[in-house]
Amino acid sequence: MSICPRILAAGFAVCVLPAAWGSKPDSLSPEQMAAATQVDSITVPTPGELFSAIDKIGKPNWQGQYRKPIETSYSSRPQIALNLGGLIADGYIAVEAEDSQQVKNIGKDIETMAKGLGVSQNILSRGSSITEFAENNEWSALKEELEATQNEVKLAMDEQHDNDLVVLVSLGGWIRGTEVVSSWIVKNYTPENAKILRQPALIAFLRGKIQSLSGKIQEDPLVGKVSRELALLQSLVSFPRDTPPTLDDVKKLKEAASALVVEISAKKG
């Protein structure tokens, strides 16, 4: 694992990236973990950072990673937060595909879903910028705007003292991003490619943050389901540094992540 310090909105000051991206430390030190806990926020790799890992080793068919449009009107705030993170990941996929119409469609869905968290006003200007950049095919600017949009959402929730939901937005984006990356590796498997899935400290950190959520949030059935499934995901991304996962292992990770994405996006009765 590597720690790449940076300063983002809402006190986000720790960036955790997979070891295969050129780092040396194998896990968060106690001091780094304490620092992350003190700001009561978490920065995990953005979907854009996850996707850049496979951009460096291949030429993915990004349009092949699209999924059917999901609901934008959930009644559960935790479910909204998890899906908002996933939608932002979908935005990065559309940018990677250089698909301006898809970018604009997802941008509108992000705005609609954000209303359910009371933060829509904070991202209206971002939505306009996303549309403008998409129409002008400004793809690098779009990646920056998506990250800024995610940070605007997190900052707004932080200001509303919804720190638990900040964790869920980050988690939702990471789960969707992991589904996409593992799906690509299944189709383009090599032991070297599979190494980028190694993220033991990151997922341990995520599980710790889930376990520290308020009792009300932890009682949410979907959050409970996600928490349990993270244990399986952890076992699949915690392989030794010099022993990459087999193709079957990567398939299991992809299937587990995909099942969780479907569960998160399913409209509850």
CSV table of N, CA and C in Angstrom, one decimal, residues 25-87:
chain,number,residue,atom,x,y,z
A,25,PRO,N,5.4,1.3,1.4
A,25,PRO,CA,4.8,0.8,2.7
A,25,PRO,C,3.7,-0.2,2.4
A,26,ASP,N,3.6,-1.2,3.3
A,26,ASP,CA,2.6,-2.3,3.1
A,26,ASP,C,1.3,-2.0,3.7
A,27,SER,N,1.3,-1.0,4.6
A,27,SER,CA,0.0,-0.8,5.3
A,27,SER,C,0.1,0.6,6.0
A,28,LEU,N,-1.0,1.1,6.5
A,28,LEU,CA,-1.1,2.3,7.2
A,28,LEU,C,-0.3,2.2,8.5
A,29,SER,N,0.5,3.1,8.8
A,29,SER,CA,1.2,3.0,10.1
A,29,SER,C,0.2,3.5,11.2
A,30,PRO,N,0.5,3.2,12.5
A,30,PRO,CA,-0.4,3.6,13.5
A,30,PRO,C,-0.6,5.1,13.5
A,31,GLU,N,0.5,5.8,13.2
A,31,GLU,CA,0.3,7.3,13.2
A,31,GLU,C,-0.6,7.8,12.1
A,32,GLN,N,-0.4,7.1,10.9
A,32,GLN,CA,-1.3,7.5,9.7
A,32,GLN,C,-2.7,7.2,10.0
A,33,MET,N,-2.9,6.0,10.6
A,33,MET,CA,-4.3,5.6,10.9
A,33,MET,C,-4.9,6.6,11.9
A,34,ALA,N,-4.1,7.0,12.9
A,34,ALA,CA,-4.6,7.9,13.9
A,34,ALA,C,-5.0,9.3,13.3
A,35,ALA,N,-4.1,9.7,12.3
A,35,ALA,CA,-4.4,11.0,11.7
A,35,ALA,C,-5.7,10.9,10.9
A,36,ALA,N,-5.9,9.8,10.2
A,36,ALA,CA,-7.1,9.6,9.4
A,36,ALA,C,-8.3,9.6,10.3
A,37,THR,N,-8.2,9.0,11.5
A,37,THR,CA,-9.3,8.9,12.4
A,37,THR,C,-9.6,10.3,13.0
A,38,GLN,N,-8.6,11.1,13.2
A,38,GLN,CA,-8.8,12.4,13.8
A,38,GLN,C,-9.6,13.3,12.9
A,39,VAL,N,-9.4,13.2,11.6
A,39,VAL,CA,-10.2,14.1,10.7
A,39,VAL,C,-11.6,13.5,10.5
A,40,ASP,N,-11.9,12.3,11.0
A,40,ASP,CA,-13.2,11.6,10.9
A,40,ASP,C,-13.7,11.6,9.5
A,41,SER,N,-12.8,11.5,8.6
A,41,SER,CA,-13.1,11.3,7.2
A,41,SER,C,-12.1,10.4,6.5
A,42,ILE,N,-12.5,9.9,5.3
A,42,ILE,CA,-11.6,8.9,4.7
A,42,ILE,C,-11.4,9.3,3.2
A,43,THR,N,-10.2,9.2,2.7
A,43,THR,CA,-10.0,9.3,1.3
A,43,THR,C,-9.6,8.0,0.7
A,44,VAL,N,-10.3,7.4,-0.1
A,44,VAL,CA,-9.9,6.2,-0.8
A,44,VAL,C,-9.6,6.6,-2.2
A,45,PRO,N,-9.0,5.7,-3.0
A,45,PRO,CA,-8.7,6.1,-4.4
A,45,PRO,C,-10.0,6.5,-5.1
A,46,THR,N,-10.1,7.6,-5.8
A,46,THR,CA,-11.2,7.9,-6.6
A,46,THR,C,-11.4,6.9,-7.7
A,47,PRO,N,-12.6,6.7,-8.3
A,47,PRO,CA,-12.7,5.8,-9.4
A,47,PRO,C,-11.8,6.2,-10.5
A,48,GLY,N,-11.5,7.5,-10.7
A,48,GLY,CA,-10.6,7.9,-11.8
A,48,GLY,C,-9.2,7.3,-11.5
A,49,GLU,N,-8.8,7.3,-10.3
A,49,GLU,CA,-7.4,6.7,-9.9
A,49,GLU,C,-7.4,5.2,-10.1
A,50,LEU,N,-8.5,4.6,-9.8
A,50,LEU,CA,-8.6,3.1,-10.0
A,50,LEU,C,-8.5,2.8,-11.5
A,51,PHE,N,-9.2,3.6,-12.3
A,51,PHE,CA,-9.3,3.3,-13.7
A,51,PHE,C,-7.9,3.7,-14.4
A,52,SER,N,-7.2,4.7,-13.9
A,52,SER,CA,-6.0,5.0,-14.5
A,52,SER,C,-5.0,3.9,-14.4
A,53,ALA,N,-5.1,3.0,-13.4
A,53,ALA,CA,-4.2,1.9,-13.2
A,53,ALA,C,-4.3,0.9,-14.4
A,54,ILE,N,-5.5,0.7,-14.9
A,54,ILE,CA,-5.7,-0.2,-16.1
A,54,ILE,C,-5.4,0.5,-17.4
A,55,ASP,N,-5.6,1.8,-17.4
A,55,ASP,CA,-5.3,2.6,-18.6
A,55,ASP,C,-3.8,2.5,-18.9
A,56,LYS,N,-3.0,2.3,-17.8
A,56,LYS,CA,-1.5,2.2,-18.0
A,56,LYS,C,-1.1,0.9,-18.6
A,57,ILE,N,-1.9,-0.1,-18.5
A,57,ILE,CA,-1.5,-1.5,-18.9
A,57,ILE,C,-2.3,-2.0,-20.0
A,58,GLY,N,-3.3,-1.3,-20.5
A,58,GLY,CA,-4.1,-1.8,-21.6
A,58,GLY,C,-5.0,-0.7,-22.2
A,59,LYS,N,-5.8,-1.1,-23.1
A,59,LYS,CA,-6.8,-0.2,-23.7
A,59,LYS,C,-8.2,-0.7,-23.5
A,60,PRO,N,-8.8,-0.5,-22.4
A,60,PRO,CA,-10.1,-1.0,-22.1
A,60,PRO,C,-11.2,-0.6,-23.0
A,61,ASN,N,-12.2,-1.4,-23.2
A,61,ASN,CA,-13.4,-1.0,-23.9
A,61,ASN,C,-14.3,-0.4,-22.8
A,62,TRP,N,-14.2,0.9,-22.6
A,62,TRP,CA,-14.9,1.5,-21.5
A,62,TRP,C,-16.4,1.5,-21.7
A,63,GLN,N,-16.9,1.6,-23.0
A,63,GLN,CA,-18.4,1.5,-23.2
A,63,GLN,C,-18.9,0.1,-22.8
A,64,GLY,N,-18.1,-0.9,-22.9
A,64,GLY,CA,-18.5,-2.2,-22.4
A,64,GLY,C,-18.7,-2.3,-20.9
A,65,GLN,N,-18.3,-1.3,-20.2
A,65,GLN,CA,-18.4,-1.3,-18.7
A,65,GLN,C,-19.7,-0.5,-18.3
A,66,TYR,N,-20.4,0.0,-19.2
A,66,TYR,CA,-21.6,0.7,-18.9
A,66,TYR,C,-22.6,-0.3,-18.2
A,67,ARG,N,-23.5,0.3,-17.4
A,67,ARG,CA,-24.6,-0.5,-16.8
A,67,ARG,C,-25.9,0.1,-17.1
A,68,LYS,N,-27.0,-0.6,-16.9
A,68,LYS,CA,-28.3,0.0,-17.1
A,68,LYS,C,-28.5,1.2,-16.1
A,69,PRO,N,-29.2,2.2,-16.5
A,69,PRO,CA,-29.5,3.4,-15.6
A,69,PRO,C,-30.1,2.8,-14.3
A,70,ILE,N,-29.7,3.4,-13.2
A,70,ILE,CA,-30.2,3.0,-11.9
A,70,ILE,C,-31.2,4.0,-11.4
A,71,GLU,N,-32.0,3.6,-10.3
A,71,GLU,CA,-32.9,4.5,-9.7
A,71,GLU,C,-32.3,5.7,-9.2
A,72,THR,N,-33.0,6.8,-9.2
A,72,THR,CA,-32.4,8.0,-8.6
A,72,THR,C,-33.3,8.5,-7.4
A,73,SER,N,-34.3,7.7,-7.0
A,73,SER,CA,-35.2,8.2,-5.9
A,73,SER,C,-35.3,7.1,-4.9
A,74,TYR,N,-34.3,6.9,-4.1
A,74,TYR,CA,-34.3,6.0,-3.0
A,74,TYR,C,-34.8,6.7,-1.7
A,75,SER,N,-35.4,5.9,-0.8
A,75,SER,CA,-36.0,6.5,0.4
A,75,SER,C,-35.0,6.4,1.5
A,76,SER,N,-34.0,5.6,1.4
A,76,SER,CA,-33.0,5.4,2.5
A,76,SER,C,-31.8,6.3,2.2
A,77,ARG,N,-31.4,7.2,3.1
A,77,ARG,CA,-30.2,8.1,2.9
A,77,ARG,C,-28.9,7.3,2.8
A,78,PRO,N,-28.7,6.2,3.6
A,78,PRO,CA,-27.5,5.4,3.3
A,78,PRO,C,-27.5,4.8,1.9
A,79,GLN,N,-28.6,4.4,1.4
A,79,GLN,CA,-28.6,3.8,0.1
A,79,GLN,C,-28.4,4.9,-1.0
A,80,ILE,N,-28.9,6.1,-0.7
A,80,ILE,CA,-28.6,7.2,-1.7
A,80,ILE,C,-27.1,7.4,-1.7
A,81,ALA,N,-26.5,7.5,-0.5
A,81,ALA,CA,-25.0,7.8,-0.5
A,81,ALA,C,-24.2,6.8,-1.2
A,82,LEU,N,-24.5,5.5,-0.9
A,82,LEU,CA,-23.8,4.4,-1.6
A,82,LEU,C,-23.9,4.5,-3.1
A,83,ASN,N,-25.1,4.8,-3.6
A,83,ASN,CA,-25.4,4.8,-5.0
A,83,ASN,C,-24.8,6.1,-5.6
A,84,LEU,N,-24.8,7.2,-4.9
A,84,LEU,CA,-24.2,8.4,-5.4
A,84,LEU,C,-22.7,8.2,-5.7
A,85,GLY,N,-22.0,7.5,-4.8
A,85,GLY,CA,-20.6,7.1,-5.1
A,85,GLY,C,-20.5,6.3,-6.3
A,86,GLY,N,-21.4,5.3,-6.5
A,86,GLY,CA,-21.4,4.5,-7.7
A,86,GLY,C,-21.6,5.3,-9.0
A,87,LEU,N,-22.5,6.2,-8.9
A,87,LEU,CA,-22.8,7.1,-10.0
A,87,LEU,C,-21.7,7.9,-10.5
